[in-house]
Coordinates of N, CA, C and O and ligand atoms in Angstrom, one line a residue:
X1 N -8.5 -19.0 -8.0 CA -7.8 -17.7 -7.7 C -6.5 -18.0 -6.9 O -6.5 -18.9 -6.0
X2 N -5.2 -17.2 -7.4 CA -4.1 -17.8 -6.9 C -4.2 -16.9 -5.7 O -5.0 -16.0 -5.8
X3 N -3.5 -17.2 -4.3 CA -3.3 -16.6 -3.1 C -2.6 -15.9 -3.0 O -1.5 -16.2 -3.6
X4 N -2.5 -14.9 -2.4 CA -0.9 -13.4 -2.5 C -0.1 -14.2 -1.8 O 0.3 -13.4 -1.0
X5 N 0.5 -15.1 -1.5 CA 1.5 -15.6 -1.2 C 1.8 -15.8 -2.6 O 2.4 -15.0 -3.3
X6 N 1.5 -16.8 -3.0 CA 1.8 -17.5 -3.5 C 2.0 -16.3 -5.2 O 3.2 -16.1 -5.7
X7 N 1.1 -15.9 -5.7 CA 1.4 -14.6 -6.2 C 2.4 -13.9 -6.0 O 3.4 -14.4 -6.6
X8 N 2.6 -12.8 -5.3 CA 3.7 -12.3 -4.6 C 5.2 -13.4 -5.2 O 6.1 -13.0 -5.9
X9 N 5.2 -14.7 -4.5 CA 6.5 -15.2 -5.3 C 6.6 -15.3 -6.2 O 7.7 -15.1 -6.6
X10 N 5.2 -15.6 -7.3 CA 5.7 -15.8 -8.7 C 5.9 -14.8 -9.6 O 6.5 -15.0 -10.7
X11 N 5.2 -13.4 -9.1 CA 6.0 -12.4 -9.3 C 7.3 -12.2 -9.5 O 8.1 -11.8 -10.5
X12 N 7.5 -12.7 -7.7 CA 9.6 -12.1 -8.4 C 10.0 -13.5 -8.7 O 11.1 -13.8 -8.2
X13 N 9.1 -14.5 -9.7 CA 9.8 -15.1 -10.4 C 10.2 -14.8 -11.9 O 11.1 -15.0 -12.7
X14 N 9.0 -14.2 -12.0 CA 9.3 -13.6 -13.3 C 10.2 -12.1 -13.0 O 10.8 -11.7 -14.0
X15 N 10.3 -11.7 -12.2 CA 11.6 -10.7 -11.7 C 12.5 -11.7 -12.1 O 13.1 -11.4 -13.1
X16 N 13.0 -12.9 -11.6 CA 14.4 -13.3 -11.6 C 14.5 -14.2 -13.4 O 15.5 -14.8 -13.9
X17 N 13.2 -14.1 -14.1 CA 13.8 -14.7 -15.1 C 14.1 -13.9 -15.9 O 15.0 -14.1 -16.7
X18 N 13.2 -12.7 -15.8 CA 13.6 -11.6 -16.8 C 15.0 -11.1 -16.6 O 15.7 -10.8 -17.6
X19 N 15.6 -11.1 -14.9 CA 16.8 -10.7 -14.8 C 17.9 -11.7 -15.7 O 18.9 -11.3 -16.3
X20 N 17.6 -13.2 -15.6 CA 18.3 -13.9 -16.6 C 18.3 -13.6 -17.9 O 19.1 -13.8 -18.8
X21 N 17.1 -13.1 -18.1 CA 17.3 -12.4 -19.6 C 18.1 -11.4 -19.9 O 18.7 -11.5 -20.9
X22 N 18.2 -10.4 -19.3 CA 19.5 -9.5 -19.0 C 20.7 -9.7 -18.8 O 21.5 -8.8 -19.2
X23 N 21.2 -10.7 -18.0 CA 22.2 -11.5 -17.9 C 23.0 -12.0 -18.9 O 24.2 -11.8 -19.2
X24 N 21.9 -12.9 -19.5 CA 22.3 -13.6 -21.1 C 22.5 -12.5 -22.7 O 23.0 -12.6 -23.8
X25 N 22.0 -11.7 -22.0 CA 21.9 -10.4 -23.0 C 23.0 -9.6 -23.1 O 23.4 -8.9 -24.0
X26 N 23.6 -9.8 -21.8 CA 24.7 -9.0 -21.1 C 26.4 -10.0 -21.9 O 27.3 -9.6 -22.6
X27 N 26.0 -11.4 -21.1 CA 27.0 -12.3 -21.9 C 27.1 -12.4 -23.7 O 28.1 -12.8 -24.2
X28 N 26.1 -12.1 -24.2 CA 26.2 -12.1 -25.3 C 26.5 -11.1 -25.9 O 27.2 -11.4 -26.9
X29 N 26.3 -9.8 -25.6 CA 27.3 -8.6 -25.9 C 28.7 -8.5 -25.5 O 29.6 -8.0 -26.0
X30 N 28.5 -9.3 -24.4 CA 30.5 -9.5 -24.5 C 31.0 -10.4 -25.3 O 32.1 -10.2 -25.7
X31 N 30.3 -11.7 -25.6 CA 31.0 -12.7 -26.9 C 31.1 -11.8 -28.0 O 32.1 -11.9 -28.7
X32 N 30.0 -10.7 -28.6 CA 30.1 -10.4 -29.6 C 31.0 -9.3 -29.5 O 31.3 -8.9 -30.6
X33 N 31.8 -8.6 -28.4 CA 32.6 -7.9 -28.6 C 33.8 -8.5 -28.5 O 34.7 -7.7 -28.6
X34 N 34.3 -10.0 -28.3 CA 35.5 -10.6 -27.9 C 35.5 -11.4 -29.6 O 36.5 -12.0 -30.0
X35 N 34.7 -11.3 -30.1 CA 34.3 -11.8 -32.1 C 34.1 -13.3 -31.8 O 34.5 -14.1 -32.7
X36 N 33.8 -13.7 -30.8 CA 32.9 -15.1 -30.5 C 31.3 -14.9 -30.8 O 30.3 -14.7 -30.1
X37 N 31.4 -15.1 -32.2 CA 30.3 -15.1 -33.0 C 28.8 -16.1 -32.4 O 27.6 -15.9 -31.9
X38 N 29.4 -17.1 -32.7 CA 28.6 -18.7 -32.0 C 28.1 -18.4 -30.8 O 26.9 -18.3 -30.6
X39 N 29.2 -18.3 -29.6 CA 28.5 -18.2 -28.5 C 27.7 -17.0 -28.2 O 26.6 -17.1 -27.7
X40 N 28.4 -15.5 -28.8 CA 27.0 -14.9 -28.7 C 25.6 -15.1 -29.1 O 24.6 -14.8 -28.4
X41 N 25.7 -15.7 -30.3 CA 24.2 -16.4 -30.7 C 23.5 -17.3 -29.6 O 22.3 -17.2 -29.2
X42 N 24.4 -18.3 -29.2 CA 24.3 -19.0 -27.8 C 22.7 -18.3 -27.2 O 21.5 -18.5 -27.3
X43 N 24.0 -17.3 -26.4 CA 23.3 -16.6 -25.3 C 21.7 -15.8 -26.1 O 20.7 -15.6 -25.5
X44 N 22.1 -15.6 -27.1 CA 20.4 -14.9 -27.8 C 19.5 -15.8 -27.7 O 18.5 -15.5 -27.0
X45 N 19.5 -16.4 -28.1 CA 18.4 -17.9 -27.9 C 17.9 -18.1 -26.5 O 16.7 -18.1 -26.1
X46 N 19.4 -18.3 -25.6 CA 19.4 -18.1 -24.1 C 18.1 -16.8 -24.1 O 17.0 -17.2 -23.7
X47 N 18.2 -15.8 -24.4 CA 18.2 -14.4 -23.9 C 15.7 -14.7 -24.7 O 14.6 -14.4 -24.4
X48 N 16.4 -15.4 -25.5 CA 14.7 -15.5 -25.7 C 13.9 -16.9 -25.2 O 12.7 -17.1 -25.3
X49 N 14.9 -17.6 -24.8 CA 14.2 -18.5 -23.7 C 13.9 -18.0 -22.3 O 13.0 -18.6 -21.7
X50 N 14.5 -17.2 -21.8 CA 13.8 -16.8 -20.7 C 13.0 -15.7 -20.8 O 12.5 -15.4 -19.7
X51 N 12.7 -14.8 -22.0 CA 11.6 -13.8 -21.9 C 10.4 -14.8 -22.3 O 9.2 -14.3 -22.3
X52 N 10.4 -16.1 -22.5 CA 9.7 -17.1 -22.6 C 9.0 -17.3 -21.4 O 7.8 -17.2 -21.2
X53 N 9.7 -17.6 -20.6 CA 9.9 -18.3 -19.3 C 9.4 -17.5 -18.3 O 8.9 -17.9 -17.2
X54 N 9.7 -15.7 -18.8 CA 8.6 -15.0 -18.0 C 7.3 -14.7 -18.1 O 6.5 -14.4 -17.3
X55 N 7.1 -14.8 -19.8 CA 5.8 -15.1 -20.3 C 4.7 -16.2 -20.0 O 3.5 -16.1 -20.2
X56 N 5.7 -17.4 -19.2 CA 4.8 -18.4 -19.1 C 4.0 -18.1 -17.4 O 3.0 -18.4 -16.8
X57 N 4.8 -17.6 -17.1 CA 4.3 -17.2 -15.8 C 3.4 -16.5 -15.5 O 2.5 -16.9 -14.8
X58 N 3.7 -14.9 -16.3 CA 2.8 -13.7 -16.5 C 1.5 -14.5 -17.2 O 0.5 -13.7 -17.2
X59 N 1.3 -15.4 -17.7 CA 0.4 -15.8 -18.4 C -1.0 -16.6 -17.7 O -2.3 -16.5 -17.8
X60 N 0.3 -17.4 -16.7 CA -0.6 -18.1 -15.1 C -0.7 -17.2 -14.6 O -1.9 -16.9 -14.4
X61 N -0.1 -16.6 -14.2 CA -0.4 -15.5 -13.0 C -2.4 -14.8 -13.5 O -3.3 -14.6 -12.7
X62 N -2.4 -14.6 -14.7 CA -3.4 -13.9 -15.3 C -4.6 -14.9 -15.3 O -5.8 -14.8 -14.9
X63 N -3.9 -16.1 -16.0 CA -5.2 -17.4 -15.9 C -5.7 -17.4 -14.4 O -6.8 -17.3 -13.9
X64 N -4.8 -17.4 -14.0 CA -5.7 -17.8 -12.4 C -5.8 -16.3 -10.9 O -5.3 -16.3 -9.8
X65 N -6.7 -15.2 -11.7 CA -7.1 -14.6 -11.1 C -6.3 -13.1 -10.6 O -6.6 -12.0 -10.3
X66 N -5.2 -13.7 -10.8 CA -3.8 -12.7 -9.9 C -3.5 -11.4 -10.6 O -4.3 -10.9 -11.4
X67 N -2.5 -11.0 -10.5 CA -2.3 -9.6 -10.7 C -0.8 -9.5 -11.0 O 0.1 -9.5 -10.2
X68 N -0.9 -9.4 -12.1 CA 1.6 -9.2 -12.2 C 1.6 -7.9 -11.8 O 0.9 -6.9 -11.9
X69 N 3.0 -8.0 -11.0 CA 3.7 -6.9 -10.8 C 5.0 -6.6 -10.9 O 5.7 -6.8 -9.9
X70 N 5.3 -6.2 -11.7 CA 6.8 -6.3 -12.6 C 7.9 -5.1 -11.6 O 7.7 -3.9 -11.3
X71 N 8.6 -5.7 -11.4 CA 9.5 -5.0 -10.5 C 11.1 -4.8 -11.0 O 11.4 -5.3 -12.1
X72 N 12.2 -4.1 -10.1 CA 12.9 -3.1 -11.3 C 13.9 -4.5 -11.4 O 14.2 -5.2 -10.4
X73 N 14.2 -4.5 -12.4 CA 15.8 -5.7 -12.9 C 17.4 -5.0 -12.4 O 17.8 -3.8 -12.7
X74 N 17.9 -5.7 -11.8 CA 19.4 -5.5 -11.5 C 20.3 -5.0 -12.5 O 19.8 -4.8 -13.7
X75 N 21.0 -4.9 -12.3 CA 22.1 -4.5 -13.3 C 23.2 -5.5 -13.6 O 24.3 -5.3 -13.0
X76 N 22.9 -7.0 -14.7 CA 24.0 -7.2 -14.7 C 25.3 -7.3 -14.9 O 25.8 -6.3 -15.5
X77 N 26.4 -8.4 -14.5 CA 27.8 -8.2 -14.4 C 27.6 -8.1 -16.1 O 26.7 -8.6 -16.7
X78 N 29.1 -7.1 -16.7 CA 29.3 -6.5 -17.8 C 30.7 -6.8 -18.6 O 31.0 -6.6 -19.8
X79 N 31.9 -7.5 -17.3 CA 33.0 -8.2 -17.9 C 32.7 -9.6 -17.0 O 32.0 -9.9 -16.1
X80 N 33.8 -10.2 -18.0 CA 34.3 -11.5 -17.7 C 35.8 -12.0 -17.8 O 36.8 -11.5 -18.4
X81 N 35.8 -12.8 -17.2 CA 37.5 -13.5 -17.2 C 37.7 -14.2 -18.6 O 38.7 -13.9 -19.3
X82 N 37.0 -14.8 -18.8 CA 37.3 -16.3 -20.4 C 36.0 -16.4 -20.4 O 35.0 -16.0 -19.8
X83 N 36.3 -17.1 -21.1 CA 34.9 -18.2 -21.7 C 34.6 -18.9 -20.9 O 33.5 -18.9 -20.4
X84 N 35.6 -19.9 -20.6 CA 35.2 -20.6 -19.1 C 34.2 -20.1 -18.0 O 33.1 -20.7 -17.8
X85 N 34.7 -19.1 -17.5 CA 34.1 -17.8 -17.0 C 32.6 -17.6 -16.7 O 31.9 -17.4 -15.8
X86 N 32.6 -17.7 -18.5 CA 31.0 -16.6 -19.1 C 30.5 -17.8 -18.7 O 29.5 -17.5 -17.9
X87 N 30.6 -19.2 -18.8 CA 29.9 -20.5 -18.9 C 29.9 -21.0 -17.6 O 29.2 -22.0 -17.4
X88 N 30.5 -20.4 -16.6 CA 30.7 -21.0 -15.1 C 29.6 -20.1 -14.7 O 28.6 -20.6 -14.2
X89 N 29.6 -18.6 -14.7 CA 28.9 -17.7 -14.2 C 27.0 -18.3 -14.4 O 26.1 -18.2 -13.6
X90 N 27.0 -19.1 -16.0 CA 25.4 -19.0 -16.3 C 25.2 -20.3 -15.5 O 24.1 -20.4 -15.0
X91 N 26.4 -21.5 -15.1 CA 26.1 -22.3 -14.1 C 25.0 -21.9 -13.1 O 23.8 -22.1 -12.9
X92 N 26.3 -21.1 -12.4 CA 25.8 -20.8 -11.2 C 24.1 -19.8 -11.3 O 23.1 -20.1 -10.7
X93 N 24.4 -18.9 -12.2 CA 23.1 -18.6 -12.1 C 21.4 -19.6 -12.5 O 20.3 -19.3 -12.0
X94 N 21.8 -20.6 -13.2 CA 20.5 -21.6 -13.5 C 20.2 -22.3 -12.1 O 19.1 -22.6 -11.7
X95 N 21.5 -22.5 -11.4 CA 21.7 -23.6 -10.5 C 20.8 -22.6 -9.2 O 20.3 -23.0 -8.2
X96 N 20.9 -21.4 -9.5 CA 19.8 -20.5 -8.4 C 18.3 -20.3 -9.1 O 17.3 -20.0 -8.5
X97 N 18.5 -20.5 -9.9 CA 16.9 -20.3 -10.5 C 16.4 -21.6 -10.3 O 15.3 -21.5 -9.7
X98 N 16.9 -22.8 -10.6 CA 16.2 -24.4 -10.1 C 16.4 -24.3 -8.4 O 15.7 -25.1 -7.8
X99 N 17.0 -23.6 -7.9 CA 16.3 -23.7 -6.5 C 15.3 -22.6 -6.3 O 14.4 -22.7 -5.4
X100 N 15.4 -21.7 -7.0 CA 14.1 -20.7 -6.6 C 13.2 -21.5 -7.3 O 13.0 -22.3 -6.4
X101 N 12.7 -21.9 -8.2 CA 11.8 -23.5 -8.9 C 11.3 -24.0 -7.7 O 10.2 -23.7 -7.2
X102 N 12.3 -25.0 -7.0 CA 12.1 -25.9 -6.2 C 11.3 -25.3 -4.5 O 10.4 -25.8 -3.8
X103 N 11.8 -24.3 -4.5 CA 10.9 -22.9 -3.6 C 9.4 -22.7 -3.4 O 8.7 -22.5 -2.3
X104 N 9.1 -22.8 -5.0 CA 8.0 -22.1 -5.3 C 7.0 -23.6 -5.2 O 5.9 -23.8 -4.7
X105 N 7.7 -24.3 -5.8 CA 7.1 -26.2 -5.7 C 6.7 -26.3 -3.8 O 5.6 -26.5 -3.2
X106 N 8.2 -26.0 -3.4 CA 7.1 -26.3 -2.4 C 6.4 -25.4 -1.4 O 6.4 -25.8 -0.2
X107 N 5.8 -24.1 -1.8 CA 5.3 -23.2 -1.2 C 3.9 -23.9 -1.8 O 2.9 -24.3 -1.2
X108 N 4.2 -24.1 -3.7 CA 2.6 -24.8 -3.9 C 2.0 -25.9 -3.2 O 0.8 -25.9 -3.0
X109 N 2.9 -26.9 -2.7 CA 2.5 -27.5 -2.0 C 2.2 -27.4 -0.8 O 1.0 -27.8 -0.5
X110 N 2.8 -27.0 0.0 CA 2.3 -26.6 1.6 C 1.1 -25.4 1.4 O 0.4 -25.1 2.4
X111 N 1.0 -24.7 0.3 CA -0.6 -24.3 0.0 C -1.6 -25.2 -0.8 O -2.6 -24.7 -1.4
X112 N -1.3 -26.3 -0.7 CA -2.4 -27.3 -1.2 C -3.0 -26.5 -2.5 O -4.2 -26.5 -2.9
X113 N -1.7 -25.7 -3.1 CA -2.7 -25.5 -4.4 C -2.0 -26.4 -6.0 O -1.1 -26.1 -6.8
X114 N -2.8 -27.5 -6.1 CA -2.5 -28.5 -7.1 C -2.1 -27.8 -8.6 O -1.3 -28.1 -9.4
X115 N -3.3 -26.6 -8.5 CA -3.0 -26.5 -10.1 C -1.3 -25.7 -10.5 O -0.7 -25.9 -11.6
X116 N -0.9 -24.9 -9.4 CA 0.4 -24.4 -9.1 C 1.5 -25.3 -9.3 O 2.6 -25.0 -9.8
X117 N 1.2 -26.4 -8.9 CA 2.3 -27.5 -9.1 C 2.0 -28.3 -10.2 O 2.8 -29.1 -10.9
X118 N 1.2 -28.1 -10.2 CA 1.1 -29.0 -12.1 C 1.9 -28.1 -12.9 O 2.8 -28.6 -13.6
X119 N 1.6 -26.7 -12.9 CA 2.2 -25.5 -13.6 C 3.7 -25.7 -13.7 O 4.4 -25.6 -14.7
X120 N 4.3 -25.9 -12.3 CA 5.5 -25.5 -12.0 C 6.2 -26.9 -12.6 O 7.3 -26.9 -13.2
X121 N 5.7 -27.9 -12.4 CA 6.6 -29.6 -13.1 C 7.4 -28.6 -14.1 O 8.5 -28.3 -13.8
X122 N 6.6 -27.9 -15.4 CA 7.2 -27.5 -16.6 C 8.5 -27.1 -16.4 O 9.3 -27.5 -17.2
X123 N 8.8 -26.1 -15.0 CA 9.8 -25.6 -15.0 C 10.7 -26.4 -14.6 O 11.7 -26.4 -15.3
X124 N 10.7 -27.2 -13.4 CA 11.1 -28.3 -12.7 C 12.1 -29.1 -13.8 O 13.3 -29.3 -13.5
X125 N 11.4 -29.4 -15.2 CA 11.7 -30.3 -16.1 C 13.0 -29.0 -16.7 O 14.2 -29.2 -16.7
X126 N 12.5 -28.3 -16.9 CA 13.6 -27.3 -17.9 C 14.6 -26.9 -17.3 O 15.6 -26.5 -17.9
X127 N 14.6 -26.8 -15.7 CA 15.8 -26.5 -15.1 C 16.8 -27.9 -15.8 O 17.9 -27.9 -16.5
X128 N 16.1 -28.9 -15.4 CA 17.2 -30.1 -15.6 C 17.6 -29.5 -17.0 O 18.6 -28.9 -16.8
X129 N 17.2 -29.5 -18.3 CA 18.1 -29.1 -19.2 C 19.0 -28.1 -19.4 O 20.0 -28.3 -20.0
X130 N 18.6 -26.9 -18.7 CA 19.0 -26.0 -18.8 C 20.3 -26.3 -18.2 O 21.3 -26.2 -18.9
X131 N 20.2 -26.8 -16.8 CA 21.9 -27.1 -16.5 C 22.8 -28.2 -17.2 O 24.1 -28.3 -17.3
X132 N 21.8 -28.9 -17.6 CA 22.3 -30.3 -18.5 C 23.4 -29.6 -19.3 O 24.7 -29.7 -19.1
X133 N 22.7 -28.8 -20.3 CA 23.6 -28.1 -21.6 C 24.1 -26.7 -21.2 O 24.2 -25.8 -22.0
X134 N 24.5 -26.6 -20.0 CA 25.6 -25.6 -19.5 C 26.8 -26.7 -19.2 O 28.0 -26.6 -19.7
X135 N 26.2 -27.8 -18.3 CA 27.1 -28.8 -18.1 C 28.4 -29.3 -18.9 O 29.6 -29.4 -18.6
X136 N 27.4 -29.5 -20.2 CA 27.9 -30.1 -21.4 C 28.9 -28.9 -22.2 O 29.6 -29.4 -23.1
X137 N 28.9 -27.9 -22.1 CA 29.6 -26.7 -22.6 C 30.6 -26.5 -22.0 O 31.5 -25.8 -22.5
X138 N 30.8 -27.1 -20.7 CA 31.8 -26.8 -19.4 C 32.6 -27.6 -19.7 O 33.7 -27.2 -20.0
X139 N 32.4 -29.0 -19.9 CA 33.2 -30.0 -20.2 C 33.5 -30.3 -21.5 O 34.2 -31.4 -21.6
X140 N 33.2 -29.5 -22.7 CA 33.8 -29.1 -23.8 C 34.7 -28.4 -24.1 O 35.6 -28.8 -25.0
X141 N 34.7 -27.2 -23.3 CA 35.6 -26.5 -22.7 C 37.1 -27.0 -22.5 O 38.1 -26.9 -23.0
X142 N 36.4 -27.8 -21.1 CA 37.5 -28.6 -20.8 C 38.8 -29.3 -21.5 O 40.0 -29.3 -21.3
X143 N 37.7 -30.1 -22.9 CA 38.6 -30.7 -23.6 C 39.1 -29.8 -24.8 O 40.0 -30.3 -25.5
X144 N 38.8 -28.6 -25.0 CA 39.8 -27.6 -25.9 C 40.6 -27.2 -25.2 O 41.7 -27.1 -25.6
X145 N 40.3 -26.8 -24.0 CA 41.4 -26.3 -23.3 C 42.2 -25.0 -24.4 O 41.3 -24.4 -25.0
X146 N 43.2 -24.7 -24.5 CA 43.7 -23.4 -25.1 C 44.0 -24.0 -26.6 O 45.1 -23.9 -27.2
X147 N 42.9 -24.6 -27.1 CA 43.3 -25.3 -28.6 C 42.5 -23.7 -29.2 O 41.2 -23.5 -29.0
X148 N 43.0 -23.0 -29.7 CA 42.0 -21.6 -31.1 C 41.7 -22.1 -32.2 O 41.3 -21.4 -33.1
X149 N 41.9 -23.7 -32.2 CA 41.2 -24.4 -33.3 C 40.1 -24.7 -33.0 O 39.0 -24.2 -33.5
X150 N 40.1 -25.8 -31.6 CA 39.3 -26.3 -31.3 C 37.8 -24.7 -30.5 O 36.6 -24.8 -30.2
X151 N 38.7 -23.8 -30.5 CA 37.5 -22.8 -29.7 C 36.9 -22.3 -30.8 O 35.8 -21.7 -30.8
X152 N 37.8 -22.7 -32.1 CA 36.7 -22.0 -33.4 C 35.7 -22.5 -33.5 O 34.6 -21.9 -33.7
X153 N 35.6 -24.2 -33.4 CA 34.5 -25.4 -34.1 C 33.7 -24.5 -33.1 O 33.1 -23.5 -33.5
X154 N 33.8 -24.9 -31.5 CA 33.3 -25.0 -30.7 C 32.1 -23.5 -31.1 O 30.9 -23.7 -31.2
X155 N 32.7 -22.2 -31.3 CA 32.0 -21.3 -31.7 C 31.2 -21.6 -32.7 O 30.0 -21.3 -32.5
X156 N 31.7 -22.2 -34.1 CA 30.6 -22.4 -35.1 C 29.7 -22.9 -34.9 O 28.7 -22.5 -35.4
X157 N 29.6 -24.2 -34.1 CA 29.0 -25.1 -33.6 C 27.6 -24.3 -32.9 O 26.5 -24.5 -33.3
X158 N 28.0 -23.4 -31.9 CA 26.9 -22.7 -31.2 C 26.3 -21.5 -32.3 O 25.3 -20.9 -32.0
X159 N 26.6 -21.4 -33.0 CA 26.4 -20.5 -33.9 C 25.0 -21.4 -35.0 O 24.6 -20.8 -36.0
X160 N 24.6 -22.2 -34.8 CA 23.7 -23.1 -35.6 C 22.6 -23.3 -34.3 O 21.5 -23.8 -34.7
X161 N 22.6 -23.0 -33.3 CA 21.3 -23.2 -32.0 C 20.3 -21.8 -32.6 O 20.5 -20.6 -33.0
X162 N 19.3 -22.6 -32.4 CA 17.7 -21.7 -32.6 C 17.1 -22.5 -31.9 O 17.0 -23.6 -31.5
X163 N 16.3 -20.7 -31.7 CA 14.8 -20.6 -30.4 C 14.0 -21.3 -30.7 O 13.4 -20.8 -31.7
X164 N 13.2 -22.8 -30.2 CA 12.2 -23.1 -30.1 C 11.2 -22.8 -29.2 O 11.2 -23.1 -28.0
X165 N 10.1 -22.1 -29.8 CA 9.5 -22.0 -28.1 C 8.9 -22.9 -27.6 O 8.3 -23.7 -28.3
X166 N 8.8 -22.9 -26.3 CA 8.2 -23.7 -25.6 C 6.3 -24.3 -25.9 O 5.4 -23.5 -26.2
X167 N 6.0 -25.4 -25.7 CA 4.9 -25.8 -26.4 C 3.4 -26.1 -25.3 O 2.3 -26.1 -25.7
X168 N 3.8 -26.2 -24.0 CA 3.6 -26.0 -23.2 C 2.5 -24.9 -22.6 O 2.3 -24.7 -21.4
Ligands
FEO1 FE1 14.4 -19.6 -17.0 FE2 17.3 -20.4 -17.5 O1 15.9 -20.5 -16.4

């Protein structure tokens, strides 16, 4: 049986991934309105890895006793500056979700509840990619710089990513 602490947070963890799902839903309606084809696809994939990611939660939360309680999503931001921008913004936002991760790790721990942190490694592990391949888009970026050649590949390119789901 998970503990209302510890419940209670992973609640509004799935509050904050679903909000990343909104987020990424949000960025990707604006690539497809700027006719950045690729990177809106990007962000879809994005947009169904994290209704993943609240699934996997809602799923523990249910395995071990607890009770979801789904609470209201934000409203997210709706313009952007560039591309740069869209890809700096999802930085910063993963780079808050692996610390809300790292939160929840060690709440499991200072509640001595083992099966919680066995759970949460999963996430622990996906943050690292998730910023990995923001990383790597940032510094792609970089090297097109204002080439509308090089921002086409770069589009087609993302235009070929599909949703695996998680196996986990
Ligand atoms: Fe579910 Fe992108 O963190």
């Amino acid at each position: 049986m998970l503990n209302k602490k510890i419940e209670n947070t992973f609640n509004e963890q799935i509050n904050k991934e679903t909000y990343s799902a909104y987020l990424y839903q949000s960025l990707s309606a604006h690539a497809k309105h700027i006719g950045l084809n690729g990177v809106a696809n990007w962000f879809q994939i994005q947009v169904q890895e994290e209704i993943s990611h609240a699934q996997k939660l809602y799923n523990y939360i249910n395995e071990r006793g607890g009770k979801v309680k789904l609470q209201v999503i934000e409203e997210p931001p709706s313009e952007f500056e560039n591309i740069q921008n869209m890809f700096e913004e999802t930085l910063k936002h993963e780079e808050f979700i692996t610390k809300s991760i790292n939160e929840l790790m060690d709440l499991a721990m200072n509640e001595r509840d083992h099966a919680s942190q066995i759970f949460l490694q999963w996430f622990v592990t996906e943050q690292i990619e998730e910023e990995d391949n923001v990383n790597e888009i940032l510094n792609t970026l970089k090297l097109i710089g204002n080439s509308g050649n090089g921002l086409r590949m770069f589009d087609k390119e993302l235009a070929a990513r599909v949703f695996t789901p998680p196996t986990v």
